[in-house]
GROMACS .gro file of N, CA, C and O in nm:
model
  544
    1MET      N    1   3.826  11.949 -19.935
    1MET     CA    2   3.787  11.826 -19.998
    1MET      C    3   3.848  11.813 -20.137
    1MET      O    4   3.882  11.704 -20.178
    2LYS      N    5   3.863  11.926 -20.208
    2LYS     CA    6   3.919  11.922 -20.343
    2LYS      C    7   4.064  11.874 -20.341
    2LYS      O    8   4.109  11.810 -20.432
    3ILE      N    9   4.140  11.908 -20.237
    3ILE     CA   10   4.280  11.866 -20.227
    3ILE      C   11   4.289  11.721 -20.182
    3ILE      O   12   4.377  11.647 -20.225
    4THR      N   13   4.198  11.676 -20.100
    4THR     CA   14   4.203  11.541 -20.045
    4THR      C   15   4.186  11.434 -20.152
    4THR      O   16   4.256  11.334 -20.152
    5VAL      N   17   4.095  11.451 -20.246
    5VAL     CA   18   4.070  11.351 -20.350
    5VAL      C   19   4.193  11.333 -20.439
    5VAL      O   20   4.238  11.220 -20.460
    6PRO      N   21   4.253  11.440 -20.491
    6PRO     CA   22   4.375  11.420 -20.572
    6PRO      C   23   4.490  11.360 -20.491
    6PRO      O   24   4.566  11.277 -20.541
    7ALA      N   25   4.503  11.401 -20.365
    7ALA     CA   26   4.609  11.345 -20.282
    7ALA      C   27   4.589  11.196 -20.261
    7ALA      O   28   4.684  11.117 -20.267
    8CYS      N   29   4.467  11.155 -20.234
    8CYS     CA   30   4.438  11.012 -20.217
    8CYS      C   31   4.464  10.934 -20.346
    8CYS      O   32   4.516  10.823 -20.342
    9CYS      N   33   4.428  10.994 -20.458
    9CYS     CA   34   4.455  10.927 -20.587
    9CYS      C   35   4.605  10.913 -20.612
    9CYS      O   36   4.651  10.809 -20.662
   10ALA      N   37   4.681  11.014 -20.576
   10ALA     CA   38   4.827  11.007 -20.593
   10ALA      C   39   4.888  10.899 -20.505
   10ALA      O   40   4.972  10.820 -20.550
   11VAL      N   41   4.845  10.893 -20.381
   11VAL     CA   42   4.896  10.790 -20.289
   11VAL      C   43   4.857  10.651 -20.339
   11VAL      O   44   4.939  10.558 -20.339
   12ALA      N   45   4.734  10.635 -20.383
   12ALA     CA   46   4.688  10.506 -20.434
   12ALA      C   47   4.770  10.464 -20.556
   12ALA      O   48   4.807  10.347 -20.572
   13SER      N   49   4.800  10.560 -20.644
   13SER     CA   50   4.881  10.530 -20.763
   13SER      C   51   5.020  10.483 -20.725
   13SER      O   52   5.074  10.388 -20.783
   14LEU      N   53   5.081  10.550 -20.627
   14LEU     CA   54   5.214  10.510 -20.582
   14LEU      C   55   5.213  10.370 -20.522
   14LEU      O   56   5.306  10.293 -20.542
   15LEU      N   57   5.109  10.338 -20.448
   15LEU     CA   58   5.100  10.205 -20.389
   15LEU      C   59   5.086  10.096 -20.494
   15LEU      O   60   5.131   9.984 -20.475
   16VAL      N   61   5.025  10.128 -20.606
   16VAL     CA   62   5.009  10.032 -20.715
   16VAL      C   63   5.139  10.016 -20.794
   16VAL      O   64   5.179   9.907 -20.830
   17ILE      N   65   5.209  10.127 -20.816
   17ILE     CA   66   5.331  10.126 -20.899
   17ILE      C   67   5.454  10.081 -20.821
   17ILE      O   68   5.539  10.010 -20.875
   18ALA      N   69   5.468  10.117 -20.697
   18ALA     CA   70   5.589  10.093 -20.619
   18ALA      C   71   5.633   9.947 -20.611
   18ALA      O   72   5.751   9.919 -20.628
   19PRO      N   73   5.543   9.851 -20.587
   19PRO     CA   74   5.591   9.712 -20.578
   19PRO      C   75   5.661   9.664 -20.706
   19PRO      O   76   5.761   9.595 -20.700
   20GLY      N   77   5.611   9.702 -20.822
   20GLY     CA   78   5.675   9.663 -20.947
   20GLY      C   79   5.813   9.722 -20.961
   20GLY      O   80   5.908   9.657 -21.004
   21ALA      N   81   5.827   9.848 -20.923
   21ALA     CA   82   5.957   9.915 -20.931
   21ALA      C   83   6.056   9.852 -20.833
   21ALA      O   84   6.174   9.840 -20.862
   22MET      N   85   6.008   9.813 -20.717
   22MET     CA   86   6.097   9.753 -20.618
   22MET      C   87   6.148   9.617 -20.664
   22MET      O   88   6.257   9.574 -20.628
   23LEU      N   89   6.071   9.547 -20.744
   23LEU     CA   90   6.112   9.416 -20.793
   23LEU      C   91   6.191   9.423 -20.922
   23LEU      O   92   6.237   9.321 -20.972
   24ALA      N   93   6.207   9.542 -20.979
   24ALA     CA   94   6.276   9.555 -21.107
   24ALA      C   95   6.419   9.504 -21.100
   24ALA      O   96   6.469   9.445 -21.195
   25HIS      N   97   6.488   9.524 -20.991
   25HIS     CA   98   6.622   9.469 -20.976
   25HIS      C   99   6.609   9.336 -20.905
   25HIS      O  100   6.577   9.328 -20.789
   26HIS      N  101   6.636   9.230 -20.978
   26HIS     CA  102   6.602   9.095 -20.934
   26HIS      C  103   6.692   9.036 -20.827
   26HIS      O  104   6.655   8.942 -20.761
   27GLY      N  105   6.812   9.086 -20.811
   27GLY     CA  106   6.901   9.028 -20.711
   27GLY      C  107   6.969   8.902 -20.763
   27GLY      O  108   6.979   8.878 -20.883
   28THR      N  109   7.014   8.818 -20.669
   28THR     CA  110   7.094   8.701 -20.705
   28THR      C  111   7.028   8.569 -20.667
   28THR      O  112   7.093   8.466 -20.665
   29ALA      N  113   6.900   8.571 -20.636
   29ALA     CA  114   6.831   8.451 -20.589
   29ALA      C  115   6.835   8.337 -20.690
   29ALA      O  116   6.829   8.220 -20.652
   30ALA      N  117   6.847   8.367 -20.817
   30ALA     CA  118   6.845   8.262 -20.920
   30ALA      C  119   6.977   8.188 -20.934
   30ALA      O  120   6.985   8.086 -21.002
   31TYR      N  121   7.081   8.237 -20.866
   31TYR     CA  122   7.214   8.181 -20.882
   31TYR      C  123   7.260   8.108 -20.757
   31TYR      O  124   7.227   8.146 -20.645
   32ASP      N  125   7.340   8.004 -20.776
   32ASP     CA  126   7.392   7.926 -20.664
   32ASP      C  127   7.520   7.994 -20.613
   32ASP      O  128   7.629   7.969 -20.665
   33LEU      N  129   7.505   8.077 -20.511
   33LEU     CA  130   7.619   8.152 -20.458
   33LEU      C  131   7.708   8.068 -20.367
   33LEU      O  132   7.814   8.114 -20.324
   34GLN      N  133   7.668   7.945 -20.341
   34GLN     CA  134   7.748   7.855 -20.258
   34GLN      C  135   7.849   7.776 -20.341
   34GLN      O  136   7.938   7.711 -20.287
   35LYS      N  137   7.834   7.781 -20.473
   35LYS     CA  138   7.918   7.701 -20.560
   35LYS      C  139   7.965   7.785 -20.679
   35LYS      O  140   7.887   7.857 -20.739
   36SER      N  141   8.092   7.774 -20.710
   36SER     CA  142   8.147   7.844 -20.826
   36SER      C  143   8.166   7.747 -20.942
   36SER      O  144   8.195   7.629 -20.921
   37THR      N  145   8.150   7.798 -21.062
   37THR     CA  146   8.170   7.722 -21.184
   37THR      C  147   8.283   7.788 -21.262
   37THR      O  148   8.285   7.910 -21.276
   38THR      N  149   8.377   7.709 -21.313
   38THR     CA  150   8.485   7.761 -21.395
   38THR      C  151   8.475   7.697 -21.534
   38THR      O  152   8.466   7.575 -21.544
   39LEU      N  153   8.473   7.780 -21.636
   39LEU     CA  154   8.465   7.733 -21.774
   39LEU      C  155   8.571   7.801 -21.859
   39LEU      O  156   8.608   7.916 -21.834
   40LYS      N  157   8.618   7.727 -21.960
   40LYS     CA  158   8.703   7.785 -22.063
   40LYS      C  159   8.617   7.794 -22.188
   40LYS      O  160   8.548   7.700 -22.223
   41GLY      N  161   8.621   7.911 -22.252
   41GLY     CA  162   8.537   7.929 -22.368
   41GLY      C  163   8.589   8.038 -22.460
   41GLY      O  164   8.704   8.083 -22.448
   42THR      N  165   8.501   8.080 -22.550
   42THR     CA  166   8.532   8.182 -22.648
   42THR      C  167   8.424   8.288 -22.644
   42THR      O  168   8.305   8.257 -22.653
   43VAL      N  169   8.465   8.414 -22.632
   43VAL     CA  170   8.370   8.526 -22.627
   43VAL      C  171   8.293   8.533 -22.758
   43VAL      O  172   8.352   8.523 -22.867
   44THR      N  173   8.162   8.552 -22.747
   44THR     CA  174   8.081   8.578 -22.866
   44THR      C  175   8.039   8.725 -22.870
   44THR      O  176   8.027   8.782 -22.977
   45SER      N  177   8.017   8.786 -22.751
   45SER     CA  178   7.989   8.930 -22.746
   45SER      C  179   7.991   8.979 -22.602
   45SER      O  180   7.983   8.900 -22.508
   46LEU      N  181   8.004   9.110 -22.589
   46LEU     CA  182   7.995   9.177 -22.460
   46LEU      C  183   7.894   9.289 -22.477
   46LEU      O  184   7.916   9.382 -22.554
   47ASP      N  185   7.780   9.276 -22.409
   47ASP     CA  186   7.678   9.381 -22.414
   47ASP      C  187   7.711   9.484 -22.307
   47ASP      O  188   7.704   9.454 -22.188
   48TRP      N  189   7.747   9.603 -22.350
   48TRP     CA  190   7.786   9.712 -22.260
   48TRP      C  191   7.663   9.800 -22.242
   48TRP      O  192   7.640   9.897 -22.314
   49SER      N  193   7.578   9.764 -22.146
   49SER     CA  194   7.453   9.837 -22.127
   49SER      C  195   7.405   9.825 -21.983
   49SER      O  196   7.445   9.735 -21.909
   50ASN      N  197   7.317   9.916 -21.944
   50ASN     CA  198   7.255   9.913 -21.813
   50ASN      C  199   7.134   9.820 -21.815
   50ASN      O  200   7.074   9.802 -21.919
   51PRO      N  201   7.096   9.757 -21.707
   51PRO     CA  202   7.151   9.777 -21.574
   51PRO      C  203   7.276   9.692 -21.547
   51PRO      O  204   7.346   9.717 -21.450
   52HIS      N  205   7.304   9.593 -21.631
   52HIS     CA  206   7.423   9.510 -21.614
   52HIS      C  207   7.482   9.481 -21.751
   52HIS      O  208   7.409   9.457 -21.847
   53CYS      N  209   7.614   9.476 -21.758
   53CYS     CA  210   7.679   9.429 -21.880
   53CYS      C  211   7.663   9.277 -21.883
   53CYS      O  212   7.662   9.212 -21.779
   54LEU      N  213   7.649   9.224 -22.003
   54LEU     CA  214   7.634   9.080 -22.020
   54LEU      C  215   7.746   9.026 -22.106
   54LEU      O  216   7.771   9.077 -22.216
   55LEU      N  217   7.812   8.923 -22.057
   55LEU     CA  218   7.917   8.856 -22.132
   55LEU      C  219   7.859   8.729 -22.191
   55LEU      O  220   7.807   8.644 -22.118
   56HIS      N  221   7.867   8.716 -22.322
   56HIS     CA  222   7.818   8.598 -22.392
   56HIS      C  223   7.940   8.520 -22.442
   56HIS      O  224   8.031   8.578 -22.501
   57PHE      N  225   7.939   8.390 -22.418
   57PHE     CA  226   8.051   8.309 -22.464
   57PHE      C  227   8.004   8.165 -22.489
   57PHE      O  228   7.899   8.123 -22.443
   58ASP      N  229   8.084   8.093 -22.566
   58ASP     CA  230   8.060   7.952 -22.594
   58ASP      C  231   8.161   7.869 -22.519
   58ASP      O  232   8.280   7.903 -22.514
   59ALA      N  233   8.114   7.761 -22.457
   59ALA     CA  234   8.202   7.668 -22.386
   59ALA      C  235   8.145   7.528 -22.402
   59ALA      O  236   8.024   7.510 -22.416
   60LYS      N  237   8.233   7.430 -22.402
   60LYS     CA  238   8.188   7.291 -22.414
   60LYS      C  239   8.135   7.241 -22.280
   60LYS      O  240   8.193   7.268 -22.175
   61ASN      N  241   8.024   7.167 -22.287
   61ASN     CA  242   7.970   7.107 -22.165
   61ASN      C  243   8.038   6.973 -22.139
   61ASN      O  244   8.131   6.934 -22.211
   62ASP      N  245   7.992   6.900 -22.038
   62ASP     CA  246   8.055   6.773 -22.002
   62ASP      C  247   8.050   6.669 -22.114
   62ASP      O  248   8.136   6.582 -22.122
   63ALA      N  249   7.952   6.681 -22.202
   63ALA     CA  250   7.938   6.588 -22.314
   63ALA      C  251   8.020   6.631 -22.435
   63ALA      O  252   8.020   6.564 -22.538
   64GLY      N  253   8.089   6.745 -22.423
   64GLY     CA  254   8.172   6.793 -22.535
   64GLY      C  255   8.096   6.877 -22.635
   64GLY      O  256   8.152   6.919 -22.736
   65LYS      N  257   7.969   6.905 -22.608
   65LYS     CA  258   7.888   6.986 -22.699
   65LYS      C  259   7.901   7.134 -22.661
   65LYS      O  260   7.899   7.170 -22.544
   66VAL      N  261   7.915   7.220 -22.762
   66VAL     CA  262   7.927   7.363 -22.738
   66VAL      C  263   7.795   7.418 -22.687
   66VAL      O  264   7.689   7.392 -22.745
   67GLN      N  265   7.803   7.494 -22.578
   67GLN     CA  266   7.685   7.553 -22.517
   67GLN      C  267   7.708   7.704 -22.507
   67GLN      O  268   7.816   7.750 -22.473
   68HIS      N  269   7.604   7.781 -22.539
   68HIS     CA  270   7.614   7.928 -22.532
   68HIS      C  271   7.576   7.974 -22.392
   68HIS      O  272   7.471   7.939 -22.340
   69TRP      N  273   7.664   8.052 -22.330
   69TRP     CA  274   7.645   8.102 -22.194
   69TRP      C  275   7.630   8.253 -22.193
   69TRP      O  276   7.687   8.322 -22.277
   70THR      N  277   7.558   8.303 -22.094
   70THR     CA  278   7.546   8.446 -22.068
   70THR      C  279   7.572   8.467 -21.919
   70THR      O  280   7.506   8.405 -21.835
   71VAL      N  281   7.669   8.552 -21.888
   71VAL     CA  282   7.702   8.582 -21.749
   71VAL      C  283   7.681   8.731 -21.724
   71VAL      O  284   7.729   8.815 -21.800
   72GLU      N  285   7.609   8.759 -21.618
   72GLU     CA  286   7.580   8.897 -21.579
   72GLU      C  287   7.699   8.955 -21.504
   72GLU      O  288   7.746   8.898 -21.406
   73LEU      N  289   7.748   9.069 -21.554
   73LEU     CA  290   7.859   9.139 -21.490
   73LEU      C  291   7.803   9.262 -21.417
   73LEU      O  292   7.683   9.273 -21.398
   74TYR      N  293   7.890   9.355 -21.381
   74TYR     CA  294   7.847   9.478 -21.318
   74TYR      C  295   7.800   9.578 -21.423
   74TYR      O  296   7.812   9.555 -21.543
   75HIS      N  297   7.750   9.693 -21.379
   75HIS     CA  298   7.702   9.795 -21.472
   75HIS      C  299   7.821   9.867 -21.538
   75HIS      O  300   7.934   9.861 -21.487
   76PRO      N  301   7.797   9.932 -21.653
   76PRO     CA  302   7.908   9.992 -21.729
   76PRO      C  303   7.993  10.092 -21.650
   76PRO      O  304   8.115  10.094 -21.666
   77LEU      N  305   7.931  10.174 -21.567
   77LEU     CA  306   8.009  10.272 -21.491
   77LEU      C  307   8.106  10.203 -21.396
   77LEU      O  308   8.223  10.241 -21.386
   78TRP      N  309   8.061  10.099 -21.330
   78TRP     CA  310   8.147  10.023 -21.238
   78TRP      C  311   8.265   9.964 -21.316
   78TRP      O  312   8.380   9.975 -21.275
   79LEU      N  313   8.234   9.898 -21.429
   79LEU     CA  314   8.341   9.836 -21.508
   79LEU      C  315   8.439   9.941 -21.561
   79LEU      O  316   8.560   9.918 -21.560
   80ALA      N  317   8.388  10.055 -21.606
   80ALA     CA  318   8.476  10.161 -21.657
   80ALA      C  319   8.569  10.211 -21.546
   80ALA      O  320   8.688  10.231 -21.570
   81ARG      N  321   8.517  10.227 -21.427
   81ARG     CA  322   8.600  10.271 -21.315
   81ARG      C  323   8.703  10.166 -21.276
   81ARG      O  324   8.808  10.198 -21.221
   82ALA      N  325   8.674  10.039 -21.305
   82ALA     CA  326   8.769   9.932 -21.277
   82ALA      C  327   8.867   9.911 -21.392
   82ALA      O  328   8.949   9.819 -21.388
   83GLY      N  329   8.857   9.995 -21.497
   83GLY     CA  330   8.954   9.990 -21.606
   83GLY      C  331   8.905   9.923 -21.733
   83GLY      O  332   8.980   9.910 -21.829
   84TRP      N  333   8.780   9.883 -21.737
   84TRP     CA  334   8.724   9.819 -21.856
   84TRP      C  335   8.685   9.921 -21.962
   84TRP      O  336   8.659  10.037 -21.932
   85LYS      N  337   8.675   9.871 -22.086
   85LYS     CA  338   8.621   9.947 -22.198
   85LYS      C  339   8.520   9.855 -22.268
   85LYS      O  340   8.527   9.733 -22.255
   86PRO      N  341   8.431   9.912 -22.348
   86PRO     CA  342   8.337   9.827 -22.422
   86PRO      C  343   8.407   9.727 -22.514
   86PRO      O  344   8.351   9.625 -22.551
   87THR      N  345   8.533   9.755 -22.547
   87THR     CA  346   8.609   9.667 -22.637
   87THR      C  347   8.711   9.580 -22.563
   87THR      O  348   8.798   9.520 -22.626
   88SER      N  349   8.700   9.573 -22.430
   88SER     CA  350   8.797   9.494 -22.352
   88SER      C  351   8.797   9.347 -22.392
   88SER      O  352   8.901   9.283 -22.394
   89LEU      N  353   8.681   9.294 -22.421
   89LEU     CA  354   8.668   9.157 -22.469
   89LEU      C  355   8.599   9.160 -22.604
   89LEU      O  356   8.494   9.222 -22.619
   90LYS      N  357   8.659   9.091 -22.700
   90LYS     CA  358   8.605   9.092 -22.836
   90LYS      C  359   8.564   8.951 -22.877
   90LYS      O  360   8.618   8.853 -22.825
   91PRO      N  361   8.470   8.940 -22.971
   91PRO     CA  362   8.433   8.807 -23.020
   91PRO      C  363   8.557   8.731 -23.067
   91PRO      O  364   8.644   8.786 -23.132
   92GLY      N  365   8.565   8.606 -23.024
   92GLY     CA  366   8.678   8.522 -23.059
   92GLY      C  367   8.785   8.514 -22.952
   92GLY      O  368   8.871   8.426 -22.956
   93ASP      N  369   8.783   8.608 -22.856
   93ASP     CA  370   8.882   8.604 -22.748
   93ASP      C  371   8.860   8.480 -22.661
   93ASP      O  372   8.747   8.451 -22.621
   94PRO      N  373   8.968   8.409 -22.628
   94PRO     CA  374   8.955   8.296 -22.535
   94PRO      C  375   8.943   8.348 -22.393
   94PRO      O  376   9.006   8.448 -22.358
   95ILE      N  377   8.859   8.282 -22.313
   95ILE     CA  378   8.845   8.324 -22.173
   95ILE      C  379   8.842   8.203 -22.082
   95ILE      O  380   8.808   8.092 -22.123
   96THR      N  381   8.881   8.228 -21.958
   96THR     CA  382   8.856   8.134 -21.848
   96THR      C  383   8.784   8.218 -21.745
   96THR      O  384   8.833   8.324 -21.704
   97ILE      N  385   8.665   8.173 -21.706
   97ILE     CA  386   8.582   8.252 -21.617
   97ILE      C  387   8.529   8.165 -21.503
   97ILE      O  388   8.491   8.050 -21.523
   98THR      N  389   8.533   8.220 -21.383
   98THR     CA  390   8.476   8.157 -21.264
   98THR      C  391   8.360   8.245 -21.219
   98THR      O  392   8.377   8.366 -21.200
   99PHE      N  393   8.243   8.186 -21.205
   99PHE     CA  394   8.120   8.260 -21.176
   99PHE      C  395   8.022   8.168 -21.102
   99PHE      O  396   8.052   8.052 -21.077
  100HIS      N  397   7.905   8.221 -21.072
  100HIS     CA  398   7.800   8.142 -21.008
  100HIS      C  399   7.693   8.110 -21.113
  100HIS      O  400   7.633   8.202 -21.169
  101ALA      N  401   7.672   7.983 -21.137
  101ALA     CA  402   7.575   7.940 -21.238
  101ALA      C  403   7.433   7.947 -21.183
  101ALA      O  404   7.410   7.949 -21.062
  102ALA      N  405   7.338   7.946 -21.274
  102ALA     CA  406   7.196   7.946 -21.237
  102ALA      C  407   7.161   7.817 -21.165
  102ALA      O  408   7.209   7.709 -21.200
  103LYS      N  409   7.074   7.827 -21.066
  103LYS     CA  410   7.030   7.710 -20.990
  103LYS      C  411   6.951   7.612 -21.076
  103LYS      O  412   6.955   7.492 -21.053
  104ASN      N  413   6.880   7.663 -21.175
  104ASN     CA  414   6.793   7.577 -21.256
  104ASN      C  415   6.866   7.506 -21.369
  104ASN      O  416   6.805   7.436 -21.449
  105GLY      N  417   6.997   7.522 -21.379
  105GLY     CA  418   7.075   7.453 -21.482
  105GLY      C  419   7.082   7.525 -21.614
  105GLY      O  420   7.147   7.477 -21.707
  106ALA      N  421   7.015   7.638 -21.628
  106ALA     CA  422   7.022   7.716 -21.751
  106ALA      C  423   7.165   7.767 -21.771
  106ALA      O  424   7.236   7.791 -21.674
  107PRO      N  425   7.207   7.785 -21.895
  107PRO     CA  426   7.345   7.830 -21.921
  107PRO      C  427   7.363   7.980 -21.902
  107PRO      O  428   7.395   8.054 -21.994
  108ASN      N  429   7.338   8.026 -21.781
  108ASN     CA  430   7.365   8.165 -21.749
  108ASN      C  431   7.415   8.174 -21.606
  108ASN      O  432   7.407   8.078 -21.530
  109GLY      N  433   7.475   8.288 -21.574
  109GLY     CA  434   7.534   8.301 -21.443
  109GLY      C  435   7.553   8.444 -21.400
  109GLY      O  436   7.517   8.538 -21.471
  110TYR      N  437   7.611   8.457 -21.284
  110TYR     CA  438   7.631   8.586 -21.219
  110TYR      C  439   7.776   8.594 -21.174
  110TYR      O  440   7.828   8.502 -21.110
  111PHE      N  441   7.841   8.703 -21.207
  111PHE     CA  442   7.980   8.724 -21.167
  111PHE      C  443   7.982   8.808 -21.041
  111PHE      O  444   7.923   8.916 -21.036
  112ARG      N  445   8.052   8.760 -20.938
  112ARG     CA  446   8.064   8.835 -20.812
  112ARG      C  447   8.212   8.856 -20.785
  112ARG      O  448   8.291   8.762 -20.785
  113ASP      N  449   8.249   8.980 -20.761
  113ASP     CA  450   8.389   9.020 -20.744
  113ASP      C  451   8.461   8.940 -20.635
  113ASP      O  452   8.577   8.904 -20.651
  114GLU      N  453   8.391   8.908 -20.527
  114GLU     CA  454   8.456   8.842 -20.414
  114GLU      C  455   8.516   8.706 -20.451
  114GLU      O  456   8.616   8.664 -20.396
  115ASP      N  457   8.451   8.634 -20.541
  115ASP     CA  458   8.498   8.499 -20.572
  115ASP      C  459   8.500   8.467 -20.720
  115ASP      O  460   8.529   8.355 -20.759
  116GLY      N  461   8.471   8.564 -20.804
  116GLY     CA  462   8.477   8.542 -20.947
  116GLY      C  463   8.614   8.576 -21.003
  116GLY      O  464   8.693   8.647 -20.940
  117LYS      N  465   8.642   8.522 -21.121
  117LYS     CA  466   8.770   8.549 -21.185
  117LYS      C  467   8.751   8.539 -21.335
  117LYS      O  468   8.678   8.453 -21.384
  118LEU      N  469   8.818   8.627 -21.408
  118LEU     CA  470   8.809   8.626 -21.553
  118LEU      C  471   8.946   8.657 -21.611
  118LEU      O  472   9.008   8.758 -21.577
  119THR      N  473   8.995   8.567 -21.696
  119THR     CA  474   9.121   8.590 -21.766
  119THR      C  475   9.098   8.570 -21.916
  119THR      O  476   9.014   8.491 -21.957
  120SER      N  477   9.175   8.645 -21.994
  120SER     CA  478   9.169   8.632 -22.139
  120SER      C  479   9.305   8.671 -22.195
  120SER      O  480   9.360   8.776 -22.157
  121ASN      N  481   9.357   8.588 -22.282
  121ASN     CA  482   9.487   8.615 -22.345
  121ASN      C  483   9.595   8.646 -22.242
  121ASN      O  484   9.677   8.737 -22.260
  122GLY      N  485   9.594   8.574 -22.130
  122GLY     CA  486   9.695   8.591 -22.027
  122GLY      C  487   9.675   8.710 -21.935
  122GLY      O  488   9.755   8.734 -21.846
  123LYS      N  489   9.567   8.786 -21.954
  123LYS     CA  490   9.541   8.904 -21.872
  123LYS      C  491   9.424   8.875 -21.779
  123LYS      O  492   9.320   8.826 -21.822
  124GLU      N  493   9.444   8.908 -21.649
  124GLU     CA  494   9.333   8.895 -21.554
  124GLU      C  495   9.257   9.026 -21.550
  124GLU      O  496   9.315   9.133 -21.532
  125PHE      N  497   9.127   9.017 -21.571
  125PHE     CA  498   9.042   9.135 -21.568
  125PHE      C  499   8.994   9.159 -21.427
  125PHE      O  500   8.945   9.068 -21.361
  126ARG      N  501   9.009   9.282 -21.382
  126ARG     CA  502   8.971   9.318 -21.246
  126ARG      C  503   8.830   9.377 -21.247
  126ARG      O  504   8.790   9.439 -21.344
  127PHE      N  505   8.762   9.357 -21.136
  127PHE     CA  506   8.625   9.407 -21.124
  127PHE      C  507   8.608   9.504 -21.009
  127PHE      O  508   8.511   9.577 -21.006
  128HIS      N  509   8.700   9.504 -20.914
  128HIS     CA  510   8.681   9.598 -20.804
  128HIS      C  511   8.751   9.730 -20.836
  128HIS      O  512   8.840   9.737 -20.920
  129LEU      N  513   8.704   9.830 -20.770
  129LEU     CA  514   8.750   9.965 -20.800
  129LEU      C  515   8.888   9.991 -20.742
  129LEU      O  516   8.924   9.935 -20.638
  130PRO      N  517   8.968  10.076 -20.807
  130PRO     CA  518   9.100  10.109 -20.753
  130PRO      C  519   9.088  10.163 -20.611
  130PRO      O  520   8.998  10.241 -20.580
  131GLY      N  521   9.176  10.119 -20.524
  131GLY     CA  522   9.174  10.162 -20.385
  131GLY      C  523   9.083  10.079 -20.296
  131GLY      O  524   9.080  10.096 -20.176
  132ASP      N  525   9.007   9.987 -20.355
  132ASP     CA  526   8.918   9.901 -20.278
  132ASP      C  527   8.999   9.780 -20.232
  132ASP      O  528   9.033   9.694 -20.311
  133ASP      N  529   9.031   9.776 -20.105
  133ASP     CA  530   9.117   9.670 -20.051
  133ASP      C  531   9.041   9.548 -20.002
  133ASP      O  532   9.098   9.461 -19.938
  134ARG      N  533   8.910   9.540 -20.028
  134ARG     CA  534   8.833   9.423 -19.985
  134ARG      C  535   8.888   9.295 -20.048
  134ARG      O  536   8.890   9.192 -19.989
  135ILE      N  537   8.928   9.307 -20.175
  135ILE     CA  538   8.972   9.191 -20.251
  135ILE      C  539   9.122   9.204 -20.272
  135ILE      O  540   9.171   9.305 -20.317
  136LYS      N  541   9.194   9.099 -20.244
  136LYS     CA  542   9.339   9.101 -20.265
  136LYS      C  543   9.373   9.018 -20.386
  136LYS      O  544   9.318   8.919 -20.413
   0.00000   0.00000   0.00000
């Protein structure tokens, strides 16, 4: 009986904690993966951190007003293996980026290797790993 009570408490604790942990990685439900958005802008910063690197940039909207955007990239290890460095994009760098914008119209998005594209100063930045032939 002494072993059963602690074991039951441990199982109950896991059942309470597990759903929150499973939802910690949000996925891509907030983004319109059926439509790509291409913007020309200027980098304001690149957050090189887990769980995803974030690219912040300014771009003009349809009315000509500057809007601040945040696009979710891959995690730092993935980007490093694809040839990136924390200093690959610096504030002030011009960019052209194709990504999936948020469904709710907020100025944020998600970059997906299969159909995303990022260029800056005439250089195309790659996101897939060397030897990965999925993307040509």
